[in-house]
Tab-separated table of C-alpha atoms in Angstrom:
chain	number	residue	atom	x	y	z
K	1	MET	CA	34.506	-27.764	-28.707
K	2	ALA	CA	32.048	-25.497	-30.499
K	3	LYS	CA	30.081	-23.180	-28.282
K	4	ASP	CA	26.331	-23.790	-28.121
K	5	THR	CA	24.276	-21.205	-29.917
K	6	PRO	CA	21.289	-19.565	-28.206
K	7	THR	CA	18.973	-21.694	-30.373
K	8	GLN	CA	20.609	-24.919	-29.249
K	9	LEU	CA	20.356	-23.738	-25.673
K	10	ARG	CA	16.660	-22.972	-26.030
K	11	THR	CA	16.883	-19.530	-24.472
K	12	PHE	CA	13.228	-18.805	-25.425
K	13	ALA	CA	14.202	-15.188	-26.183
K	14	ASP	CA	11.650	-15.083	-29.014
K	15	SER	CA	8.894	-16.884	-27.130
K	16	GLY	CA	5.521	-15.298	-26.454
K	17	LEU	CA	6.180	-15.473	-22.691
K	18	VAL	CA	9.399	-13.442	-22.868
K	19	ARG	CA	7.822	-10.880	-25.211
K	20	TYR	CA	4.849	-10.594	-22.837
K	21	VAL	CA	7.107	-9.877	-19.849
K	22	LYS	CA	9.252	-7.409	-21.801
K	23	ASP	CA	6.201	-5.483	-23.032
K	24	LEU	CA	4.876	-5.206	-19.481
K	25	PHE	CA	8.280	-4.028	-18.279
K	26	GLU	CA	8.298	-1.216	-20.858
K	27	ALA	CA	4.744	-0.226	-19.900
K	28	PHE	CA	5.653	-0.180	-16.199
K	29	LYS	CA	8.656	2.046	-16.917
K	30	MET	CA	6.379	4.568	-18.616
K	31	SER	CA	3.920	4.569	-15.712
K	32	ARG	CA	6.796	5.164	-13.274
K	33	LYS	CA	8.441	7.957	-15.250
K	34	PRO	CA	6.503	10.902	-13.711
K	35	PHE	CA	7.443	9.746	-10.201
K	36	GLU	CA	11.122	9.251	-11.051
K	37	GLU	CA	11.622	13.007	-11.532
K	38	GLU	CA	10.286	13.667	-8.028
K	39	TRP	CA	12.301	10.777	-6.559
K	40	GLU	CA	15.498	12.092	-8.130
K	41	GLU	CA	14.911	15.581	-6.725
K	42	CYS	CA	14.173	14.144	-3.261
K	43	TRP	CA	17.289	11.960	-3.413
K	44	TYR	CA	19.589	14.834	-4.363
K	45	ASN	CA	18.014	16.956	-1.635
K	46	TYR	CA	18.825	14.173	0.840
K	47	LEU	CA	22.422	13.988	-0.433
K	48	GLY	CA	22.723	17.764	-0.148
K	49	GLN	CA	23.595	18.177	-3.831
K	50	TYR	CA	22.165	20.165	-6.714
K	51	GLN	CA	20.963	18.142	-9.688
K	52	SER	CA	23.168	18.278	-12.768
K	53	GLY	CA	20.325	19.852	-14.749
K	54	THR	CA	19.681	22.697	-12.277
K	55	THR	CA	18.907	25.937	-14.120
K	56	TRP	CA	20.576	28.957	-12.548
K	57	ARG	CA	19.418	32.542	-13.072
K	58	SER	CA	21.581	34.252	-15.649
K	59	LYS	CA	24.340	36.468	-14.161
K	60	THR	CA	23.040	36.155	-10.591
K	61	GLU	CA	23.237	32.516	-9.459
K	62	GLY	CA	25.620	29.594	-9.577
K	63	LYS	CA	28.253	31.438	-11.602
K	64	SER	CA	31.916	31.886	-10.750
K	65	GLY	CA	32.249	33.804	-7.516
K	66	ARG	CA	28.642	33.134	-6.458
K	67	SER	CA	27.623	30.754	-3.681
K	68	ARG	CA	26.282	27.241	-4.324
K	69	ILE	CA	25.692	26.352	-0.688
K	70	PHE	CA	23.166	23.576	0.011
K	71	VAL	CA	21.510	23.465	3.444
K	72	LYS	CA	20.994	19.787	4.354
K	73	LEU	CA	17.557	20.297	5.833
K	74	THR	CA	15.989	17.335	4.012
K	75	ALA	CA	18.630	14.940	5.331
K	76	LEU	CA	17.990	16.159	8.891
K	77	LYS	CA	14.228	15.617	8.618
K	78	CYS	CA	14.477	12.218	6.882
K	79	ASN	CA	17.056	10.870	9.331
K	80	THR	CA	14.930	12.078	12.244
K	81	ALA	CA	11.859	10.315	10.836
K	82	GLN	CA	13.832	7.115	10.302
K	83	ALA	CA	15.314	7.193	13.808
K	84	LYS	CA	11.931	7.805	15.429
K	85	ILE	CA	10.168	5.003	13.531
K	86	VAL	CA	13.006	2.537	14.131
K	87	ASP	CA	12.906	3.423	17.828
K	88	VAL	CA	9.192	2.615	17.889
K	89	LEU	CA	9.622	-0.714	16.078
K	90	PHE	CA	12.791	-1.860	17.849
K	91	PRO	CA	12.869	-0.228	21.286
K	92	SER	CA	14.977	-2.909	22.992
K	93	GLY	CA	18.400	-2.337	21.507
K	94	GLY	CA	17.614	-3.619	18.032
K	95	ASP	CA	15.608	-6.693	19.053
K	96	VAL	CA	12.107	-7.195	17.737
K	97	PRO	CA	9.598	-6.430	20.535
K	98	LEU	CA	8.157	-9.914	20.896
K	99	ALA	CA	6.248	-11.166	23.928
K	100	LEU	CA	4.105	-14.265	24.313
K	101	ASP	CA	2.320	-14.144	27.666
K	102	ALA	CA	1.470	-17.497	29.222
K	103	GLU	CA	-0.005	-16.045	32.424
K	104	SER	CA	-2.940	-14.367	30.621
K	105	TYR	CA	-4.171	-17.712	29.297
K	106	GLN	CA	-3.530	-19.846	32.392
K	107	GLU	CA	-7.158	-20.978	32.702
K	108	LEU	CA	-7.373	-21.801	28.982
K	109	TYR	CA	-4.339	-24.065	29.186
K	110	THR	CA	-5.760	-25.812	32.238
K	111	ASP	CA	-9.166	-26.362	30.583
K	112	LEU	CA	-7.491	-27.836	27.511
K	113	GLY	CA	-5.482	-30.216	29.640
K	114	PHE	CA	-2.047	-28.643	29.113
K	115	ASP	CA	0.516	-28.431	31.865
K	116	SER	CA	1.089	-24.719	32.530
K	117	ASP	CA	4.813	-25.130	33.289
K	118	ALA	CA	5.356	-27.019	30.036
K	119	VAL	CA	3.483	-24.298	28.116
K	120	LYS	CA	5.617	-21.566	29.679
K	121	LYS	CA	8.809	-23.403	28.685
K	122	ALA	CA	7.521	-23.910	25.144
K	123	ILE	CA	6.657	-20.197	24.828
K	124	THR	CA	10.060	-19.127	26.159
K	125	LYS	CA	11.755	-21.459	23.692
K	126	ALA	CA	9.632	-20.100	20.821
K	127	GLN	CA	10.481	-16.504	21.753
K	128	ARG	CA	14.198	-17.301	21.840
K	129	LYS	CA	14.014	-19.105	18.501
K	130	LEU	CA	12.166	-16.225	16.827
K	131	ARG	CA	14.625	-13.635	18.147
K	132	ASP	CA	17.564	-15.734	16.925
K	133	HIS	CA	15.904	-15.990	13.525
K	134	TYR	CA	15.394	-12.213	13.311
K	135	ARG	CA	19.083	-11.713	14.093
K	136	PHE	CA	20.004	-14.362	11.524
K	137	ILE	CA	18.175	-12.489	8.741
K	138	ASP	CA	19.294	-9.009	9.966
K	139	LEU	CA	15.675	-7.885	10.230
K	140	PRO	CA	16.359	-4.576	12.052
K	141	GLU	CA	18.901	-3.546	9.394
K	142	VAL	CA	16.587	-4.540	6.522
K	143	MET	CA	13.688	-2.644	8.088
K	144	SER	CA	15.877	0.404	8.760
K	145	MET	CA	16.833	0.675	5.081
K	146	GLY	CA	13.205	0.294	4.030
K	147	ILE	CA	12.131	2.999	6.490
K	148	LEU	CA	14.741	5.408	5.102
K	149	ASP	CA	13.278	4.839	1.626
K	150	LEU	CA	9.867	5.583	3.129
K	151	ALA	CA	11.052	8.925	4.478
K	152	ILE	CA	12.885	9.991	1.320
K	153	PHE	CA	10.751	8.628	-1.525
K	154	GLY	CA	7.414	8.063	0.198
K	155	MET	CA	7.465	4.317	-0.450
K	156	GLY	CA	9.391	1.345	0.895
K	157	VAL	CA	9.561	-2.122	-0.677
K	158	LEU	CA	10.400	-5.425	1.020
K	159	LYS	CA	10.481	-8.874	-0.545
K	160	GLY	CA	9.731	-11.961	1.467
K	161	PRO	CA	9.516	-14.468	2.804
K	162	ILE	CA	12.053	-16.008	0.421
K	163	SER	CA	14.221	-19.019	1.126
K	164	GLU	CA	17.932	-18.379	1.511
K	165	THR	CA	20.704	-20.777	2.380
K	166	LYS	CA	23.519	-19.596	4.645
K	167	ARG	CA	26.613	-21.383	5.916
K	168	VAL	CA	26.524	-21.359	9.715
K	169	ARG	CA	29.519	-22.323	11.876
K	170	THR	CA	28.423	-24.255	14.964
K	171	PRO	CA	30.480	-25.946	17.713
K	172	LYS	CA	30.120	-29.724	17.930
K	173	LEU	CA	31.338	-32.121	20.648
K	174	ARG	CA	33.759	-34.763	19.399
K	175	THR	CA	32.737	-38.244	20.463
K	176	LEU	CA	33.985	-41.781	19.979
K	177	SER	CA	31.245	-44.406	20.222
K	178	GLY	CA	29.136	-41.859	22.049
K	179	VAL	CA	31.878	-41.019	24.560
K	180	PRO	CA	33.470	-37.543	24.570
K	181	VAL	CA	36.892	-37.944	22.989
K	182	ASN	CA	38.704	-35.877	25.637
K	183	THR	CA	37.841	-38.471	28.290
K	184	LEU	CA	39.935	-40.977	26.315
K	185	TYR	CA	42.623	-38.679	24.911
K	186	LYS	CA	43.429	-35.661	27.054
K	187	ASP	CA	45.490	-33.910	24.350
K	188	ILE	CA	42.624	-33.753	21.803
K	189	ASN	CA	40.360	-30.714	21.633
K	190	PRO	CA	36.867	-31.944	22.610
K	191	VAL	CA	35.116	-29.370	20.396
K	192	GLU	CA	35.239	-28.967	16.639
K	193	ILE	CA	33.657	-26.290	14.437
K	194	GLU	CA	31.269	-27.611	11.828
K	195	GLU	CA	29.808	-25.676	8.922
K	196	VAL	CA	26.157	-26.417	8.335
K	197	ALA	CA	24.016	-25.140	5.457
K	198	GLU	CA	20.787	-23.730	6.861
K	199	THR	CA	17.829	-22.710	4.708
K	200	ARG	CA	15.566	-20.194	6.366
K	201	PRO	CA	12.904	-17.701	5.235
K	202	VAL	CA	14.377	-14.216	4.923
K	203	VAL	CA	13.144	-10.736	4.103
K	204	ASP	CA	15.074	-8.521	1.694
K	205	HIS	CA	14.973	-4.766	1.141
K	206	ILE	CA	14.329	-3.782	-2.476
K	207	PRO	CA	15.731	-0.357	-3.459
K	208	ILE	CA	12.957	1.750	-4.906
K	209	TRP	CA	14.888	2.159	-8.184
K	210	GLU	CA	14.704	-1.612	-8.758
K	211	TYR	CA	10.944	-1.989	-8.258
K	212	TYR	CA	8.398	-1.832	-11.091
K	213	CYS	CA	4.642	-2.299	-11.284
K	214	ASP	CA	1.648	-0.471	-12.729
K	215	PHE	CA	1.926	2.771	-10.747
K	216	ASN	CA	-1.467	3.925	-11.994
K	217	THR	CA	-3.337	1.442	-9.796
K	218	LYS	CA	-4.660	2.014	-6.267
K	219	ASP	CA	-2.034	-0.291	-4.775
K	220	ASN	CA	0.540	-2.816	-5.928
K	221	THR	CA	-1.775	-5.809	-5.412
K	222	GLU	CA	-3.964	-4.546	-8.264
K	223	SER	CA	-1.063	-4.455	-10.700
K	224	ILE	CA	-1.081	-7.246	-13.277
K	225	MET	CA	2.540	-7.994	-12.380
K	226	GLU	CA	5.327	-6.818	-10.069
K	227	MET	CA	8.984	-6.791	-11.051
K	228	GLN	CA	12.478	-6.308	-9.674
K	229	PHE	CA	15.284	-5.323	-12.029
K	230	GLN	CA	18.838	-5.665	-10.796
K	231	ARG	CA	22.342	-6.232	-12.160
K	232	PRO	CA	24.320	-8.715	-10.028
K	233	LEU	CA	27.951	-9.625	-10.618
K	234	PRO	CA	28.391	-12.632	-12.953
K	235	ALA	CA	30.002	-14.699	-10.163
K	236	ARG	CA	27.010	-14.215	-7.868
K	237	PHE	CA	24.547	-14.618	-10.698
K	238	LEU	CA	26.024	-18.040	-11.504
K	239	ASN	CA	24.910	-19.295	-8.076
K	240	LEU	CA	21.373	-19.421	-9.502
K	241	ALA	CA	22.434	-22.373	-11.673
K	242	ASN	CA	22.539	-24.502	-8.514
K	243	GLN	CA	19.168	-23.322	-7.202
K	244	PRO	CA	16.038	-25.432	-7.780
K	245	GLY	CA	13.697	-24.216	-10.509
K	246	TYR	CA	16.358	-22.475	-12.621
K	247	ILE	CA	17.485	-23.621	-16.081
K	248	ALA	CA	21.196	-24.105	-15.384
K	249	GLU	CA	22.495	-23.898	-18.965
K	250	ASN	CA	20.563	-20.683	-19.582
K	251	VAL	CA	21.951	-19.140	-16.385
K	252	ARG	CA	25.497	-19.846	-17.586
K	253	GLU	CA	24.786	-18.415	-21.021
K	254	ALA	CA	23.301	-15.245	-19.509
K	255	ALA	CA	26.372	-14.815	-17.273
K	256	SER	CA	28.598	-14.861	-20.359
K	257	ARG	CA	26.669	-11.865	-21.745
K	258	ALA	CA	27.437	-9.483	-18.871
K	259	SER	CA	27.825	-5.846	-19.908
K	260	GLU	CA	29.198	-2.644	-18.382
K	261	TYR	CA	26.184	-0.412	-19.034
K	262	HIS	CA	22.412	-0.771	-19.032
K	263	GLU	CA	19.880	2.019	-19.512
K	264	ASP	CA	17.754	0.832	-16.590
K	265	ASP	CA	20.647	0.889	-14.098
K	266	TYR	CA	20.221	3.857	-11.732
K	267	THR	CA	23.663	3.660	-10.119
K	268	ARG	CA	24.477	7.063	-11.621
K	269	VAL	CA	21.526	8.566	-9.731
K	270	MET	CA	22.149	6.750	-6.433
K	271	LEU	CA	25.815	7.844	-6.295
K	272	GLY	CA	25.088	11.457	-7.264
K	273	ASP	CA	28.245	13.565	-7.668
K	274	ASN	CA	30.391	10.565	-6.692
K	275	TYR	CA	29.498	8.625	-9.846
K	276	SER	CA	32.596	8.240	-12.009
K	277	GLY	CA	31.210	6.188	-14.892
K	278	THR	CA	32.088	2.629	-15.848
K	279	GLN	CA	35.622	1.257	-15.827
K	280	GLY	CA	35.834	-2.058	-17.610
K	281	GLU	CA	35.690	-5.456	-15.942
K	282	LYS	CA	34.677	-4.303	-12.462
K	283	ASP	CA	31.419	-2.843	-13.787
K	284	LYS	CA	30.280	-5.833	-15.818
K	285	ARG	CA	26.890	-6.992	-14.598
K	286	VAL	CA	24.137	-9.352	-15.717
K	287	PRO	CA	20.690	-7.742	-16.222
K	288	LEU	CA	18.201	-9.779	-14.175
K	289	LEU	CA	14.423	-9.232	-14.256
K	290	GLU	CA	12.427	-11.171	-11.640
K	291	THR	CA	8.653	-10.998	-12.017
K	292	GLU	CA	5.587	-12.246	-10.165
K	293	GLY	CA	2.084	-11.847	-11.504
K	294	LEU	CA	-0.592	-12.957	-13.921
K	295	VAL	CA	0.588	-14.805	-17.028
K	296	PRO	CA	-1.774	-16.027	-19.784
K	297	VAL	CA	-2.084	-19.806	-19.755
K	298	LYS	CA	-1.347	-19.997	-23.502
K	299	TYR	CA	2.214	-18.760	-22.936
K	300	LEU	CA	2.800	-21.233	-20.106
K	301	ARG	CA	1.515	-24.146	-22.183
K	302	ALA	CA	3.697	-23.148	-25.127
K	303	ILE	CA	6.818	-23.153	-22.929
K	304	LYS	CA	5.812	-26.455	-21.315
K	305	LYS	CA	5.319	-28.039	-24.728
K	306	GLU	CA	8.773	-26.971	-25.887
K	307	TYR	CA	10.609	-27.730	-22.636
K	308	GLN	CA	9.124	-30.767	-20.936
K	309	GLU	CA	11.571	-30.651	-18.011
K	310	LEU	CA	9.859	-27.570	-16.554
K	311	ASP	CA	7.706	-28.177	-13.488
K	312	LEU	CA	4.510	-26.497	-14.695
K	313	ASP	CA	1.345	-28.014	-13.290
K	314	ILE	CA	-1.298	-26.243	-15.388
K	315	PRO	CA	-4.917	-27.273	-14.675
K	316	GLU	CA	-6.514	-28.829	-17.747
K	317	ASP	CA	-9.834	-27.036	-17.238
K	318	LEU	CA	-8.283	-23.577	-17.783
K	319	SER	CA	-8.680	-22.004	-21.199
K	320	ASP	CA	-5.747	-20.402	-23.025
K	321	GLU	CA	-7.145	-16.909	-22.415
K	322	GLU	CA	-7.186	-17.283	-18.624
K	323	SER	CA	-4.200	-16.342	-16.460
K	324	LEU	CA	-2.276	-17.906	-13.611
K	325	GLU	CA	-0.164	-16.290	-10.895
K	326	SER	CA	3.349	-17.252	-11.975
K	327	ILE	CA	7.014	-16.467	-11.336
K	328	VAL	CA	9.033	-15.664	-14.457
K	329	THR	CA	12.713	-14.653	-14.500
K	330	ILE	CA	14.624	-13.503	-17.550
K	331	ALA	CA	18.242	-12.381	-17.776
K	332	ALA	CA	20.717	-10.700	-20.133
K	333	ASP	CA	18.984	-9.799	-23.411
K	334	GLY	CA	15.896	-11.954	-22.879
K	335	ILE	CA	17.106	-15.414	-21.820
K	336	LEU	CA	14.445	-17.277	-19.849
K	337	ILE	CA	16.065	-18.802	-16.764
K	338	LYS	CA	13.028	-19.622	-14.615
K	339	VAL	CA	9.282	-20.089	-14.967
K	340	GLN	CA	6.943	-21.716	-12.483
K	341	ILE	CA	3.432	-21.475	-11.114
K	342	ASN	CA	3.287	-19.397	-7.925
K	343	LYS	CA	1.930	-22.009	-5.532
K	344	ALA	CA	2.438	-19.808	-2.470
K	345	GLY	CA	-0.856	-18.068	-3.133
K	346	PHE	CA	0.612	-14.580	-2.669
K	347	ARG	CA	3.226	-12.316	-4.191
K	348	HIS	CA	6.396	-11.730	-2.232
K	349	PHE	CA	6.608	-7.951	-2.771
K	350	LYS	CA	5.389	-5.856	0.178
K	351	VAL	CA	4.912	-2.144	-0.580
K	352	CYS	CA	4.278	0.455	2.116
K	353	PRO	CA	3.636	4.176	1.438
K	354	TYR	CA	4.636	6.849	3.978
K	355	LYS	CA	1.582	9.036	3.323
K	356	LYS	CA	-0.873	7.422	0.956
K	357	ARG	CA	-1.764	9.211	-2.268
K	358	PRO	CA	-5.187	8.409	-3.740
K	359	HIS	CA	-5.298	6.278	-6.902
K	360	THR	CA	-1.586	5.534	-7.173
K	361	VAL	CA	0.996	3.186	-5.638
K	362	PRO	CA	3.733	5.598	-4.406
K	363	GLY	CA	3.071	7.782	-1.402
K	364	THR	CA	4.535	11.099	-0.309
K	365	GLY	CA	7.565	11.051	1.962
K	366	VAL	CA	9.212	13.617	4.200
K	367	ALA	CA	11.519	14.797	1.407
K	368	GLY	CA	8.629	15.109	-1.031
K	369	SER	CA	6.529	17.116	1.413
K	370	MET	CA	9.205	19.775	1.909
K	371	ARG	CA	10.568	20.229	-1.613
K	372	ASP	CA	9.452	23.875	-1.765
K	373	SER	CA	10.888	24.656	1.665
K	374	GLN	CA	14.245	23.137	0.727
K	375	LYS	CA	14.435	25.311	-2.397
K	376	MET	CA	13.595	28.504	-0.520
K	377	VAL	CA	16.024	27.803	2.333
K	378	ASN	CA	18.801	27.167	-0.203
K	379	SER	CA	17.941	30.405	-2.043
K	380	SER	CA	18.009	32.366	1.234
K	381	ALA	CA	21.385	30.918	2.208
K	382	ARG	CA	22.898	31.717	-1.201
K	383	LEU	CA	21.582	35.294	-1.074
K	384	MET	CA	22.969	35.786	2.429
K	385	ILE	CA	26.463	34.669	1.456
K	386	ASP	CA	26.485	36.665	-1.792
K	387	ASN	CA	25.181	39.758	-0.002
K	388	LYS	CA	27.871	39.458	2.672
K	389	SER	CA	30.564	39.189	0.021
K	390	PHE	CA	29.308	42.365	-1.698
K	391	SER	CA	28.591	44.428	1.410
K	392	GLY	CA	31.748	43.418	3.251
K	393	LEU	CA	34.176	44.444	0.498
K	394	SER	CA	34.748	48.088	-0.475
K	395	GLN	CA	33.855	49.263	-3.974
K	396	PHE	CA	34.938	52.524	-5.572
K	397	ALA	CA	33.640	55.059	-8.074
K	398	ILE	CA	36.495	56.837	-9.855
K	399	ASN	CA	36.292	59.973	-11.995
K	400	GLY	CA	39.107	59.193	-14.383
K	401	SER	CA	39.278	62.680	-15.822
K	402	ARG	CA	40.438	64.057	-12.472
K	403	ILE	CA	43.203	61.493	-11.883
K	404	ASP	CA	46.789	62.037	-12.997
K	405	TRP	CA	47.306	58.567	-14.460
K	406	LYS	CA	50.933	59.145	-15.419
K	407	ARG	CA	51.858	59.435	-11.750
K	408	THR	CA	49.083	57.250	-10.246
K	409	LYS	CA	49.759	54.512	-12.869
K	410	ASN	CA	46.776	52.153	-12.160
K	411	THR	CA	43.586	51.579	-10.153
K	412	ARG	CA	45.035	48.985	-7.801
K	413	VAL	CA	44.179	49.641	-4.141
K	414	TYR	CA	46.619	48.773	-1.358
K	415	PRO	CA	47.890	50.279	1.895
K	416	GLY	CA	49.998	53.393	1.267
K	417	LYS	CA	48.604	53.899	-2.219
K	418	VAL	CA	49.143	57.499	-3.479
K	419	TRP	CA	46.484	58.972	-5.749
K	420	TRP	CA	47.545	62.005	-7.794
K	421	THR	CA	44.769	64.347	-8.888
K	422	LYS	CA	44.636	67.097	-11.491
K	423	ASN	CA	44.072	70.819	-10.956
K	424	ASN	CA	44.206	70.552	-7.161
K	425	VAL	CA	40.960	68.532	-7.115
K	426	LYS	CA	40.116	67.069	-3.728
K	427	PRO	CA	40.591	63.256	-3.601
K	428	SER	CA	36.981	62.862	-2.478
K	429	GLU	CA	35.873	64.504	-5.720
K	430	ALA	CA	37.883	62.037	-7.816
K	431	ILE	CA	37.386	58.847	-5.785
K	432	ASP	CA	34.379	57.833	-3.724
K	433	SER	CA	33.459	54.590	-1.966
K	434	VAL	CA	30.273	52.737	-2.911
K	435	ASN	CA	28.575	50.834	-0.083
K	436	ILE	CA	26.189	47.899	-0.720
K	437	ASN	CA	23.525	47.582	1.955
K	438	ASP	CA	23.796	44.554	4.223
K	439	ILE	CA	20.334	42.919	4.188
K	440	THR	CA	21.395	39.731	5.969
K	441	HIS	CA	19.058	40.408	8.889
K	442	ASN	CA	16.028	40.489	6.583
K	443	LEU	CA	17.186	37.314	4.834
K	444	ILE	CA	17.540	35.528	8.176
K	445	GLU	CA	13.911	36.358	8.973
K	446	PHE	CA	12.918	35.119	5.495
K	447	MET	CA	14.820	31.853	6.026
K	448	GLU	CA	13.248	31.304	9.441
K	449	VAL	CA	9.796	31.543	7.846
K	450	TRP	CA	10.657	28.683	5.490
K	451	LEU	CA	12.324	26.671	8.233
K	452	ARG	CA	9.098	26.845	10.219
K	453	PHE	CA	7.168	26.016	7.067
K	454	SER	CA	9.322	22.908	6.589
K	455	ASP	CA	8.321	21.810	10.093
K	456	GLU	CA	4.678	22.200	9.102
K	457	GLU	CA	5.083	20.398	5.772
K	458	SER	CA	7.071	17.449	7.086
K	459	GLY	CA	5.351	17.147	10.471
K	460	ILE	CA	8.792	16.834	12.078
K	461	PRO	CA	9.894	19.837	14.186
K	462	LYS	CA	13.601	20.580	14.402
K	463	ILE	CA	15.451	18.804	17.197
K	464	SER	CA	16.573	22.234	18.434
K	465	HIS	CA	12.935	22.987	19.272
K	466	GLY	CA	13.112	20.419	22.055
K	467	GLU	CA	12.814	16.663	22.326
K	468	GLN	CA	9.487	15.348	21.118
K	469	GLY	CA	7.800	12.369	22.693
K	470	ARG	CA	7.163	9.251	20.657
K	471	GLY	CA	3.419	9.810	20.695
K	472	ASP	CA	3.722	13.417	19.530
K	473	PHE	CA	5.828	12.426	16.535
K	474	MET	CA	3.587	9.577	15.457
K	475	ASN	CA	0.506	11.809	15.696
K	476	LYS	CA	2.086	14.344	13.363
K	477	THR	CA	3.077	11.916	10.666
């Protein structure tokens, strides 16, 4: 059977809608570029690694025999900030602090004619159901990852609520005509495990490298569109073919175009020194760009005209130049796999800055606040180690004209070495030791200045300074 061509499949790769989304994506990448350099520096500081493009001073730094120590001060501060914030949000062992108090509204329930005992039971049941739901969607873990992004990059991104279907195993009592089966047959297990597909609203953490919008706006809600770029495995990507709203044949075609490398994949940055490149089949991924935002009506009508099966309810009174909040998803090299009007009335991307910067979307995080301190602490540590290596080892000045080299042979120094001099010259006149001053004490004082400065910049004192109360920490940040 001949394989369908992209034209037969109606991939819409050349449509005005796809070109519109691609052009916005390129513009968003340009607006994000200045922040990416800072993010990359903050990320490598968190990993405790020097960036591959680090410029070392000629003959004095980073060369063979010189120290390249990295003091993981940024990681300490960021992890402390994350732990403190998580402790504030989830103080009860990971559970969401949720309390619905029936006693405070006792009179209100009575006036409205509700039975107070029934209300208390309903509230208790609602609390239990909400806590079970938060565990089901791993909310504490999702929030923890977002908070770590906040501390490192100055901005965290969540996406939700979005519907997700999970297979849940639940025990079920076996019955026969409504009678438990074990009352009739003692040797039969009365309980069986049943798998049930449950669809619930979930919240997902979006890595900062996958999020795009117009970064030159005051906040993300003012951006014309928001996007998430990711590269899922083909097998997982194919699951979209069974989801409502997706064009199944286009999903399958996009999966067949998986590739090992994509210029917008930041895996090489996220893995740092552990990145080993791509190795064939295991690294094949499908580029997937999910967008939510304003789309000109003329592009929506053009797609609807060409593909009648799409569920696009476009009001007739809108002109072609007006825009509608829509959800558009393209994959691979521009295959349209989903387009629909956003009937929810809101976008699903939630962006939170750590410390707000005026007139831009990203904020400033802990790592960004202490970039200078991290550099100076690293420089101090390298100088201390290099100075110790020079001052701790003996160096010699030799007057070669006063040494009898035929008998002494060479300049090697070892216990029992015999140095032969000429003309009865004293050994001290032919060989002298050269001592390099040990300035470690001064460097320690210099480092302590920058360690204290990092406390000031980040607002997070070192744990060794004493345990800080929750209120003290939150006041400082």
